[in-house]
mmCIF file of C-alpha atoms and ligand atoms in Angstrom:
data_model
loop_
_atom_site.group_PDB
_atom_site.id
_atom_site.type_symbol
_atom_site.label_atom_id
_atom_site.label_comp_id
_atom_site.label_asym_id
_atom_site.label_seq_id
_atom_site.Cartn_x
_atom_site.Cartn_y
_atom_site.Cartn_z
ATOM 1 C CA MET Y 22 -14.650 -26.114 -35.453
ATOM 2 C CA GLN Y 23 -14.331 -22.343 -35.284
ATOM 3 C CA PHE Y 24 -11.604 -20.350 -36.951
ATOM 4 C CA PHE Y 25 -10.419 -17.004 -35.663
ATOM 5 C CA VAL Y 26 -8.617 -14.398 -37.678
ATOM 6 C CA LEU Y 27 -5.911 -12.859 -35.557
ATOM 7 C CA GLU Y 28 -5.778 -9.097 -35.756
ATOM 8 C CA GLU Y 29 -2.225 -7.939 -36.289
ATOM 9 C CA THR Y 30 -2.555 -5.648 -33.315
ATOM 10 C CA SER Y 31 -2.989 -8.512 -30.844
ATOM 11 C CA GLY Y 32 0.728 -9.342 -30.886
ATOM 12 C CA ALA Y 33 -0.066 -13.083 -30.970
ATOM 13 C CA SER Y 34 1.706 -15.325 -33.474
ATOM 14 C CA LYS Y 35 -0.754 -18.196 -32.988
ATOM 15 C CA THR Y 36 -3.870 -19.243 -31.112
ATOM 16 C CA GLU Y 37 -2.544 -22.218 -29.162
ATOM 17 C CA TYR Y 38 0.055 -22.054 -26.428
ATOM 18 C CA ASP Y 39 1.320 -24.284 -23.646
ATOM 19 C CA LEU Y 40 0.872 -21.587 -21.038
ATOM 20 C CA ILE Y 41 -1.293 -18.487 -21.063
ATOM 21 C CA ILE Y 42 -0.826 -15.962 -18.293
ATOM 22 C CA ILE Y 43 -3.630 -13.505 -17.811
ATOM 23 C CA GLY Y 44 -2.297 -10.193 -16.567
ATOM 24 C CA GLY Y 45 1.018 -8.517 -17.340
ATOM 25 C CA GLY Y 46 2.096 -7.064 -14.017
ATOM 26 C CA PRO Y 47 5.232 -8.150 -12.137
ATOM 27 C CA ALA Y 48 3.696 -11.553 -11.275
ATOM 28 C CA GLY Y 49 2.513 -12.273 -14.820
ATOM 29 C CA LEU Y 50 5.687 -11.088 -16.511
ATOM 30 C CA THR Y 51 7.857 -13.106 -14.131
ATOM 31 C CA ALA Y 52 5.692 -16.171 -14.750
ATOM 32 C CA ALA Y 53 6.199 -15.528 -18.480
ATOM 33 C CA LEU Y 54 9.965 -15.283 -18.067
ATOM 34 C CA TYR Y 55 10.063 -18.568 -16.178
ATOM 35 C CA GLY Y 56 7.571 -20.276 -18.476
ATOM 36 C CA ALA Y 57 9.558 -19.313 -21.564
ATOM 37 C CA ARG Y 58 12.776 -20.488 -19.940
ATOM 38 C CA TYR Y 59 11.083 -23.838 -19.268
ATOM 39 C CA LYS Y 60 10.602 -23.906 -23.056
ATOM 40 C CA LEU Y 61 6.854 -23.641 -22.760
ATOM 41 C CA GLU Y 62 5.091 -21.769 -25.568
ATOM 42 C CA THR Y 63 4.129 -18.859 -23.352
ATOM 43 C CA ALA Y 64 1.869 -15.863 -23.817
ATOM 44 C CA VAL Y 65 0.772 -13.059 -21.513
ATOM 45 C CA MET Y 66 -2.621 -11.498 -22.151
ATOM 46 C CA GLU Y 67 -2.721 -7.890 -20.992
ATOM 47 C CA LYS Y 68 -5.514 -5.407 -21.597
ATOM 48 C CA GLU Y 69 -3.427 -2.292 -20.880
ATOM 49 C CA THR Y 70 0.253 -1.442 -20.796
ATOM 50 C CA PRO Y 71 2.322 -4.285 -19.332
ATOM 51 C CA GLY Y 72 3.578 -3.495 -15.847
ATOM 52 C CA GLY Y 73 0.360 -3.636 -13.850
ATOM 53 C CA GLN Y 74 -0.012 -1.410 -10.815
ATOM 54 C CA VAL Y 75 3.686 -0.584 -10.958
ATOM 55 C CA THR Y 76 2.921 1.693 -13.907
ATOM 56 C CA LEU Y 77 0.570 3.681 -11.675
ATOM 57 C CA THR Y 78 3.330 4.780 -9.358
ATOM 58 C CA ASP Y 79 6.336 7.020 -9.826
ATOM 59 C CA PHE Y 80 9.264 5.467 -8.048
ATOM 60 C CA VAL Y 81 9.997 2.097 -6.408
ATOM 61 C CA GLU Y 82 12.274 2.110 -3.371
ATOM 62 C CA ASN Y 83 11.829 -1.387 -1.982
ATOM 63 C CA TYR Y 84 12.739 -3.710 -4.837
ATOM 64 C CA PRO Y 85 16.083 -5.349 -4.045
ATOM 65 C CA GLY Y 86 18.993 -4.675 -6.350
ATOM 66 C CA PHE Y 87 18.237 -0.981 -6.778
ATOM 67 C CA PRO Y 88 19.738 0.677 -3.687
ATOM 68 C CA GLU Y 89 18.925 4.154 -4.987
ATOM 69 C CA GLY Y 90 15.409 3.092 -6.039
ATOM 70 C CA ILE Y 91 14.220 2.854 -9.626
ATOM 71 C CA GLU Y 92 11.636 4.676 -11.728
ATOM 72 C CA ALA Y 93 8.521 2.498 -11.713
ATOM 73 C CA SER Y 94 7.975 2.756 -15.483
ATOM 74 C CA LYS Y 95 11.575 1.658 -16.063
ATOM 75 C CA LEU Y 96 11.228 -1.357 -13.779
ATOM 76 C CA ALA Y 97 7.964 -2.348 -15.490
ATOM 77 C CA HIS Y 98 9.624 -2.009 -18.899
ATOM 78 C CA GLN Y 99 12.564 -4.162 -17.751
ATOM 79 C CA PHE Y 100 10.160 -6.895 -16.587
ATOM 80 C CA GLU Y 101 8.447 -6.828 -19.977
ATOM 81 C CA GLU Y 102 11.695 -6.885 -21.974
ATOM 82 C CA HIS Y 103 13.042 -9.716 -19.834
ATOM 83 C CA ALA Y 104 9.950 -11.865 -20.508
ATOM 84 C CA LYS Y 105 10.020 -11.069 -24.227
ATOM 85 C CA ASN Y 106 13.751 -11.740 -24.540
ATOM 86 C CA ALA Y 107 13.151 -15.162 -23.004
ATOM 87 C CA GLY Y 108 10.615 -15.883 -25.762
ATOM 88 C CA ALA Y 109 7.243 -15.020 -24.225
ATOM 89 C CA GLU Y 110 4.647 -13.220 -26.321
ATOM 90 C CA ILE Y 111 2.558 -10.339 -25.038
ATOM 91 C CA ILE Y 112 -0.989 -10.380 -26.417
ATOM 92 C CA ALA Y 113 -2.956 -7.134 -26.211
ATOM 93 C CA ARG Y 114 -6.261 -8.585 -25.135
ATOM 94 C CA GLU Y 115 -8.715 -8.531 -22.226
ATOM 95 C CA VAL Y 116 -9.997 -11.938 -21.207
ATOM 96 C CA ASN Y 117 -13.717 -12.138 -20.482
ATOM 97 C CA LYS Y 118 -14.417 -15.877 -20.334
ATOM 98 C CA VAL Y 119 -12.635 -19.182 -19.743
ATOM 99 C CA ILE Y 120 -13.792 -22.655 -20.700
ATOM 100 C CA LYS Y 121 -12.180 -25.896 -19.611
ATOM 101 C CA HIS Y 122 -12.556 -28.377 -22.475
ATOM 102 C CA GLY Y 123 -10.671 -31.148 -20.677
ATOM 103 C CA GLU Y 124 -7.404 -31.948 -18.941
ATOM 104 C CA LYS Y 125 -4.673 -29.607 -20.239
ATOM 105 C CA ASP Y 126 -7.123 -27.908 -22.547
ATOM 106 C CA PHE Y 127 -8.380 -24.468 -21.601
ATOM 107 C CA GLU Y 128 -9.811 -21.818 -23.886
ATOM 108 C CA VAL Y 129 -9.758 -18.119 -23.064
ATOM 109 C CA PHE Y 130 -12.085 -15.719 -24.847
ATOM 110 C CA THR Y 131 -11.426 -12.021 -25.241
ATOM 111 C CA HIS Y 132 -13.417 -8.818 -25.538
ATOM 112 C CA HIS Y 133 -12.268 -8.654 -29.164
ATOM 113 C CA GLY Y 134 -14.212 -11.839 -29.925
ATOM 114 C CA ASP Y 135 -11.175 -14.043 -30.524
ATOM 115 C CA SER Y 136 -10.016 -16.958 -28.375
ATOM 116 C CA PHE Y 137 -6.806 -18.746 -27.477
ATOM 117 C CA ARG Y 138 -6.137 -22.230 -26.142
ATOM 118 C CA ALA Y 139 -3.580 -23.384 -23.604
ATOM 119 C CA LYS Y 140 -2.654 -26.435 -21.562
ATOM 120 C CA SER Y 141 -2.377 -24.367 -18.412
ATOM 121 C CA LEU Y 142 -3.396 -20.896 -17.188
ATOM 122 C CA ILE Y 143 -1.943 -18.533 -14.644
ATOM 123 C CA ILE Y 144 -4.258 -15.842 -13.282
ATOM 124 C CA ALA Y 145 -2.199 -12.747 -12.517
ATOM 125 C CA THR Y 146 -4.890 -10.147 -12.988
ATOM 126 C CA GLY Y 147 -4.111 -8.061 -9.912
ATOM 127 C CA CYS Y 148 -6.608 -5.653 -8.430
ATOM 128 C CA ASN Y 149 -8.615 -2.521 -9.061
ATOM 129 C CA PRO Y 150 -8.763 0.424 -6.675
ATOM 130 C CA ARG Y 151 -11.521 0.324 -4.051
ATOM 131 C CA ARG Y 152 -14.014 3.208 -4.330
ATOM 132 C CA LEU Y 153 -14.979 5.391 -1.381
ATOM 133 C CA GLY Y 154 -18.650 5.256 -2.298
ATOM 134 C CA VAL Y 155 -19.438 8.853 -1.271
ATOM 135 C CA PRO Y 156 -21.558 11.398 -3.148
ATOM 136 C CA GLY Y 157 -19.613 13.165 -5.882
ATOM 137 C CA GLU Y 158 -17.011 10.438 -6.330
ATOM 138 C CA GLU Y 159 -18.447 8.809 -9.429
ATOM 139 C CA GLU Y 160 -19.553 12.014 -11.185
ATOM 140 C CA LEU Y 161 -16.201 13.719 -10.591
ATOM 141 C CA THR Y 162 -13.950 10.803 -11.517
ATOM 142 C CA GLY Y 163 -11.613 12.127 -14.189
ATOM 143 C CA LYS Y 164 -12.586 15.666 -13.184
ATOM 144 C CA GLY Y 165 -10.387 15.879 -10.136
ATOM 145 C CA VAL Y 166 -11.153 12.512 -8.539
ATOM 146 C CA SER Y 167 -8.362 10.100 -9.407
ATOM 147 C CA TYR Y 168 -6.945 6.730 -8.429
ATOM 148 C CA CYS Y 169 -3.578 7.326 -10.121
ATOM 149 C CA ALA Y 170 -1.309 10.074 -8.824
ATOM 150 C CA VAL Y 171 1.407 9.574 -11.390
ATOM 151 C CA CYS Y 172 -1.145 9.796 -14.251
ATOM 152 C CA ASP Y 173 -3.148 12.789 -13.033
ATOM 153 C CA GLY Y 174 -0.984 14.511 -10.398
ATOM 154 C CA PRO Y 175 0.871 16.743 -12.887
ATOM 155 C CA PHE Y 176 -2.471 18.372 -13.899
ATOM 156 C CA PHE Y 177 -2.730 19.760 -10.372
ATOM 157 C CA LYS Y 178 0.751 21.189 -9.976
ATOM 158 C CA GLY Y 179 0.730 23.982 -7.404
ATOM 159 C CA LYS Y 180 -2.942 23.356 -6.525
ATOM 160 C CA PRO Y 181 -4.340 22.104 -3.193
ATOM 161 C CA ILE Y 182 -4.780 18.330 -3.241
ATOM 162 C CA ALA Y 183 -6.297 15.698 -0.933
ATOM 163 C CA VAL Y 184 -5.145 12.091 -0.630
ATOM 164 C CA VAL Y 185 -7.398 9.575 1.120
ATOM 165 C CA GLY Y 186 -6.079 6.453 2.866
ATOM 166 C CA GLY Y 187 -3.415 5.314 5.280
ATOM 167 C CA GLY Y 188 -1.848 2.299 3.566
ATOM 168 C CA GLU Y 189 1.393 1.996 1.646
ATOM 169 C CA SER Y 190 -0.196 3.361 -1.519
ATOM 170 C CA ALA Y 191 -1.671 6.481 0.098
ATOM 171 C CA LEU Y 192 1.629 7.265 1.826
ATOM 172 C CA THR Y 193 3.756 6.651 -1.275
ATOM 173 C CA GLU Y 194 1.507 8.690 -3.518
ATOM 174 C CA ALA Y 195 1.123 11.514 -0.963
ATOM 175 C CA LEU Y 196 4.902 11.821 -0.873
ATOM 176 C CA TYR Y 197 4.986 11.920 -4.673
ATOM 177 C CA LEU Y 198 2.200 14.534 -4.894
ATOM 178 C CA ALA Y 199 3.810 16.654 -2.169
ATOM 179 C CA LYS Y 200 6.591 17.333 -4.667
ATOM 180 C CA LEU Y 201 4.007 18.952 -6.948
ATOM 181 C CA THR Y 202 2.133 21.059 -4.414
ATOM 182 C CA ASP Y 203 2.845 22.735 -1.101
ATOM 183 C CA LYS Y 204 -0.719 22.149 0.110
ATOM 184 C CA LEU Y 205 -1.622 18.500 0.465
ATOM 185 C CA TYR Y 206 -4.119 17.059 2.929
ATOM 186 C CA LEU Y 207 -3.757 13.402 3.849
ATOM 187 C CA ILE Y 208 -7.123 12.218 5.141
ATOM 188 C CA HIS Y 209 -7.073 8.944 7.076
ATOM 189 C CA ARG Y 210 -9.762 7.315 9.191
ATOM 190 C CA ARG Y 211 -7.379 6.428 12.050
ATOM 191 C CA ASP Y 212 -4.339 8.100 13.612
ATOM 192 C CA GLN Y 213 -2.005 5.182 12.842
ATOM 193 C CA PHE Y 214 -0.911 4.321 9.342
ATOM 194 C CA ARG Y 215 -1.150 0.840 7.895
ATOM 195 C CA GLY Y 216 1.730 1.490 5.475
ATOM 196 C CA ALA Y 217 5.458 1.043 6.187
ATOM 197 C CA LYS Y 218 6.755 3.036 9.183
ATOM 198 C CA VAL Y 219 9.542 4.593 7.143
ATOM 199 C CA LEU Y 220 6.917 6.126 4.856
ATOM 200 C CA GLY Y 221 4.655 7.136 7.757
ATOM 201 C CA ASP Y 222 7.529 9.036 9.391
ATOM 202 C CA ARG Y 223 8.339 10.795 6.146
ATOM 203 C CA VAL Y 224 4.706 11.803 5.682
ATOM 204 C CA ARG Y 225 4.387 13.057 9.270
ATOM 205 C CA ASN Y 226 7.512 15.194 8.891
ATOM 206 C CA HIS Y 227 6.796 16.539 5.423
ATOM 207 C CA PRO Y 228 6.323 20.327 5.378
ATOM 208 C CA ASN Y 229 3.793 20.193 2.514
ATOM 209 C CA ILE Y 230 1.572 17.487 4.045
ATOM 210 C CA ASN Y 231 -1.222 18.395 6.450
ATOM 211 C CA LEU Y 232 -2.563 15.359 8.289
ATOM 212 C CA VAL Y 233 -6.325 15.101 8.717
ATOM 213 C CA LEU Y 234 -6.533 12.043 10.958
ATOM 214 C CA ASN Y 235 -9.414 10.132 12.535
ATOM 215 C CA SER Y 236 -11.443 11.570 9.691
ATOM 216 C CA VAL Y 237 -13.551 10.325 6.815
ATOM 217 C CA VAL Y 238 -14.605 11.940 3.555
ATOM 218 C CA THR Y 239 -18.390 12.284 3.478
ATOM 219 C CA GLU Y 240 -18.738 14.044 0.117
ATOM 220 C CA ILE Y 241 -16.682 15.255 -2.793
ATOM 221 C CA LEU Y 242 -17.830 18.675 -3.950
ATOM 222 C CA GLY Y 243 -17.722 20.235 -7.383
ATOM 223 C CA ASP Y 244 -19.731 21.185 -10.399
ATOM 224 C CA GLY Y 245 -17.960 19.724 -13.422
ATOM 225 C CA LYS Y 246 -14.667 19.687 -11.514
ATOM 226 C CA VAL Y 247 -13.620 19.077 -7.933
ATOM 227 C CA SER Y 248 -13.782 22.141 -5.692
ATOM 228 C CA GLY Y 249 -13.499 20.542 -2.258
ATOM 229 C CA VAL Y 250 -14.167 17.672 0.106
ATOM 230 C CA MET Y 251 -16.363 17.441 3.173
ATOM 231 C CA VAL Y 252 -14.519 15.692 5.970
ATOM 232 C CA LYS Y 253 -15.947 14.460 9.253
ATOM 233 C CA ASN Y 254 -13.818 13.956 12.335
ATOM 234 C CA LYS Y 255 -14.833 10.613 13.821
ATOM 235 C CA LEU Y 256 -13.867 11.587 17.380
ATOM 236 C CA THR Y 257 -15.508 15.015 17.604
ATOM 237 C CA GLY Y 258 -18.233 14.576 14.996
ATOM 238 C CA GLU Y 259 -17.245 17.937 13.497
ATOM 239 C CA THR Y 260 -17.433 18.410 9.762
ATOM 240 C CA GLN Y 261 -15.173 20.715 7.782
ATOM 241 C CA LYS Y 262 -14.764 21.636 4.142
ATOM 242 C CA LEU Y 263 -11.317 21.423 2.619
ATOM 243 C CA ASP Y 264 -10.848 23.456 -0.553
ATOM 244 C CA VAL Y 265 -8.984 21.191 -2.963
ATOM 245 C CA ASP Y 266 -8.822 20.830 -6.734
ATOM 246 C CA ALA Y 267 -8.157 17.091 -6.713
ATOM 247 C CA VAL Y 268 -8.788 14.035 -4.561
ATOM 248 C CA PHE Y 269 -6.577 10.974 -4.929
ATOM 249 C CA ILE Y 270 -8.157 7.884 -3.406
ATOM 250 C CA TYR Y 271 -6.000 5.016 -2.111
ATOM 251 C CA ILE Y 272 -8.125 2.932 0.214
ATOM 252 C CA GLY Y 273 -7.235 -0.584 -0.829
ATOM 253 C CA LEU Y 274 -7.783 -3.041 -3.611
ATOM 254 C CA ILE Y 275 -10.498 -5.225 -5.113
ATOM 255 C CA PRO Y 276 -9.206 -8.407 -6.809
ATOM 256 C CA ASN Y 277 -9.992 -8.904 -10.516
ATOM 257 C CA ILE Y 278 -11.372 -12.427 -10.675
ATOM 258 C CA GLY Y 279 -14.431 -11.923 -12.895
ATOM 259 C CA PRO Y 280 -13.958 -14.552 -15.642
ATOM 260 C CA PHE Y 281 -12.337 -17.094 -13.323
ATOM 261 C CA LYS Y 282 -14.867 -17.287 -10.477
ATOM 262 C CA GLU Y 283 -16.044 -20.824 -11.159
ATOM 263 C CA PHE Y 284 -12.490 -22.200 -11.280
ATOM 264 C CA VAL Y 285 -11.167 -20.786 -8.015
ATOM 265 C CA GLU Y 286 -11.903 -20.621 -4.318
ATOM 266 C CA THR Y 287 -11.729 -17.162 -2.753
ATOM 267 C CA ASP Y 288 -11.223 -15.827 0.770
ATOM 268 C CA GLU Y 289 -13.762 -13.563 2.492
ATOM 269 C CA ALA Y 290 -12.273 -10.494 0.740
ATOM 270 C CA GLY Y 291 -12.523 -12.133 -2.699
ATOM 271 C CA PHE Y 292 -8.820 -12.962 -3.221
ATOM 272 C CA ILE Y 293 -7.937 -16.310 -4.824
ATOM 273 C CA VAL Y 294 -6.883 -19.033 -2.416
ATOM 274 C CA THR Y 295 -3.868 -21.091 -3.523
ATOM 275 C CA ASP Y 296 -1.434 -23.471 -1.909
ATOM 276 C CA GLU Y 297 2.302 -22.798 -1.751
ATOM 277 C CA LYS Y 298 2.688 -23.976 -5.330
ATOM 278 C CA MET Y 299 0.151 -21.354 -6.460
ATOM 279 C CA ARG Y 300 -2.373 -24.074 -7.318
ATOM 280 C CA THR Y 301 -6.042 -23.097 -7.311
ATOM 281 C CA LYS Y 302 -8.843 -25.600 -6.832
ATOM 282 C CA THR Y 303 -8.756 -26.355 -10.581
ATOM 283 C CA PRO Y 304 -5.795 -28.494 -11.732
ATOM 284 C CA GLY Y 305 -3.912 -26.578 -14.419
ATOM 285 C CA ILE Y 306 -5.049 -23.144 -13.252
ATOM 286 C CA PHE Y 307 -2.638 -21.247 -11.024
ATOM 287 C CA ALA Y 308 -2.788 -17.756 -9.493
ATOM 288 C CA ALA Y 309 0.002 -15.292 -8.741
ATOM 289 C CA GLY Y 310 0.496 -11.770 -7.445
ATOM 290 C CA ASP Y 311 -1.919 -9.330 -5.822
ATOM 291 C CA VAL Y 312 -5.007 -11.284 -6.908
ATOM 292 C CA ARG Y 313 -3.955 -14.105 -4.578
ATOM 293 C CA SER Y 314 -4.943 -14.352 -0.919
ATOM 294 C CA LYS Y 315 -1.788 -13.490 1.034
ATOM 295 C CA ASP Y 316 -0.341 -11.248 3.738
ATOM 296 C CA LEU Y 317 2.119 -9.103 1.824
ATOM 297 C CA ARG Y 318 1.333 -7.520 -1.546
ATOM 298 C CA GLN Y 319 4.608 -6.143 -2.865
ATOM 299 C CA ILE Y 320 6.446 -6.343 -6.174
ATOM 300 C CA VAL Y 321 8.924 -8.684 -4.563
ATOM 301 C CA THR Y 322 6.212 -11.128 -3.462
ATOM 302 C CA ALA Y 323 4.467 -10.850 -6.837
ATOM 303 C CA VAL Y 324 7.575 -11.915 -8.729
ATOM 304 C CA SER Y 325 8.078 -14.786 -6.311
ATOM 305 C CA ASP Y 326 4.497 -15.954 -6.929
ATOM 306 C CA GLY Y 327 5.053 -15.693 -10.687
ATOM 307 C CA ALA Y 328 8.163 -17.872 -10.603
ATOM 308 C CA LEU Y 329 6.418 -20.504 -8.470
ATOM 309 C CA ALA Y 330 3.267 -20.492 -10.604
ATOM 310 C CA ALA Y 331 5.230 -21.030 -13.825
ATOM 311 C CA THR Y 332 7.226 -23.827 -12.212
ATOM 312 C CA SER Y 333 4.015 -25.527 -11.120
ATOM 313 C CA ALA Y 334 2.475 -25.005 -14.569
ATOM 314 C CA ASP Y 335 5.524 -26.648 -16.142
ATOM 315 C CA GLU Y 336 5.188 -29.616 -13.782
ATOM 316 C CA TYR Y 337 1.470 -29.884 -14.606
ATOM 317 C CA ILE Y 338 1.960 -29.658 -18.373
ATOM 318 C CA ASN Y 339 4.767 -32.221 -18.413
ATOM 319 C CA SER Y 340 3.238 -34.658 -15.911
HETATM 320 P P1 LIG X 405 -4.264 -1.194 2.088
HETATM 321 O O1 LIG X 405 -2.927 -1.609 2.567
HETATM 322 O O2 LIG X 405 -5.384 -2.163 2.135
HETATM 323 O O3 LIG X 405 -4.666 0.125 2.882
HETATM 324 C C1 LIG X 405 -5.906 0.731 2.660
HETATM 325 C C2 LIG X 405 -5.999 1.980 3.522
HETATM 326 O O4 LIG X 405 -7.231 2.630 3.237
HETATM 327 C C3 LIG X 405 -5.976 1.673 4.997
HETATM 328 O O5 LIG X 405 -5.244 2.657 5.673
HETATM 329 C C4 LIG X 405 -7.453 1.714 5.387
HETATM 330 O O6 LIG X 405 -7.667 2.178 6.673
HETATM 331 C C5 LIG X 405 -8.002 2.725 4.419
HETATM 332 N N1 LIG X 405 -9.393 2.436 4.059
HETATM 333 C C6 LIG X 405 -9.934 1.265 3.633
HETATM 334 N N2 LIG X 405 -11.242 1.410 3.368
HETATM 335 C C7 LIG X 405 -11.531 2.694 3.633
HETATM 336 C C8 LIG X 405 -12.714 3.464 3.549
HETATM 337 N N3 LIG X 405 -13.873 2.927 3.130
HETATM 338 N N4 LIG X 405 -12.661 4.774 3.885
HETATM 339 C C9 LIG X 405 -11.507 5.324 4.305
HETATM 340 N N5 LIG X 405 -10.345 4.655 4.405
HETATM 341 C C10 LIG X 405 -10.366 3.360 4.071
HETATM 342 O O7 LIG X 405 -4.239 -0.693 0.554
HETATM 343 P P2 LIG X 405 -3.087 0.000 -0.318
HETATM 344 O O8 LIG X 405 -2.376 1.063 0.422
HETATM 345 O O9 LIG X 405 -3.760 0.323 -1.598
HETATM 346 O O10 LIG X 405 -2.089 -1.185 -0.584
HETATM 347 C C11 LIG X 405 -2.547 -2.382 -1.200
HETATM 348 C C12 LIG X 405 -1.467 -3.415 -1.156
HETATM 349 O O11 LIG X 405 -0.416 -3.033 -2.020
HETATM 350 C C13 LIG X 405 -0.886 -3.548 0.233
HETATM 351 O O12 LIG X 405 -0.665 -4.918 0.477
HETATM 352 C C14 LIG X 405 0.415 -2.790 0.143
HETATM 353 O O13 LIG X 405 1.398 -3.260 1.039
HETATM 354 C C15 LIG X 405 0.796 -3.017 -1.293
HETATM 355 N N6 LIG X 405 1.677 -1.976 -1.832
HETATM 356 C C16 LIG X 405 2.940 -2.323 -2.148
HETATM 357 C C17 LIG X 405 3.830 -1.376 -2.648
HETATM 358 C C18 LIG X 405 5.242 -1.813 -3.021
HETATM 359 O O14 LIG X 405 5.533 -2.996 -3.113
HETATM 360 N N7 LIG X 405 6.162 -0.893 -3.226
HETATM 361 C C19 LIG X 405 3.409 -0.053 -2.825
HETATM 362 C C20 LIG X 405 2.090 0.267 -2.505
HETATM 363 C C21 LIG X 405 1.233 -0.696 -1.996
HETATM 364 P P3 LIG X 405 -7.305 1.284 7.974
HETATM 365 O O15 LIG X 405 -5.814 1.333 8.080
HETATM 366 O O16 LIG X 405 -8.007 1.965 9.079
HETATM 367 O O17 LIG X 405 -7.840 -0.084 7.697
#
């Protein structure tokens, strides 16, 4: 038998829970709220600040109940407080391995070298940003290449900026960044946007946003910091250099399923397949939120997944 000494900083009061939720975004925190209200000993393991991808944006306009919209950080904080008030614990840990010891007996190991046991697990680990994979991107990340407008945008106030992508994230973040600069290029590989029409219309009509459509970034330029991007028009084949100080990349998401691979089935894009009760192929392990294979990745669908996953976990634990 192994004994682990809990570091005070983990936030955990014990090492055994009924339900451990991995990931503290909207799905995980909602699962925690529901789990705690089902009187399950519930913990959320989160490697960063609770709130998930919501913390990487500025303002949320499409979450019901907030007709004027709500600051993203405030909404994330409210989710966290709600889960904690219900009795859930937030453990500051990154999970790197899971072992199933038997029915209703899972052990999760962390990068800190400690481990926690639970009768059921909910995977709510969300996604990481997809990389463009062009020359200059890796070397200049943190030096003008960014995947988080709200974190890094303010450093480039008044400077020319490029945003890459045509989904909801690229449109939302372009609109945010266009408040900081009057020279923003939105580079998208098609001429139609994937993101919500209301956002697409706003982007098209924005005086600070220059659309660079049917175009792909072939290289990010800079020596120690970004100085421009090379962009190729897919229809004409012409290449042009745009002088920008920053490039914000929003071209989709890669699901975080590393430690859970053997316990779940995934779709062709790597997202976890569940049924309507959020069950994975392993009894006792559920998945919720953006990491799950589904059509609509929004805060509102993440919280729905979280509620369902916790309900199913409660049924599993008490069956
Ligand atoms: P997304 O919807 O997958 O869109 C990715 C965009 O990047 C697409 O326009 C795509 O072009 C483009 N793209 C993909 N690979 C590319 C490449 N290699 N080079 C150039 N362009 C590339 O991703 P997202 O915008 O990050 O959104 C992810 C999910 O989060 C979506 O389900 C979205 O609805 C959701 N979301 C929700 C909220 C909210 O709830 N408020 C906010 C933001 C995002 P094509 O269109 O040509 O494929």
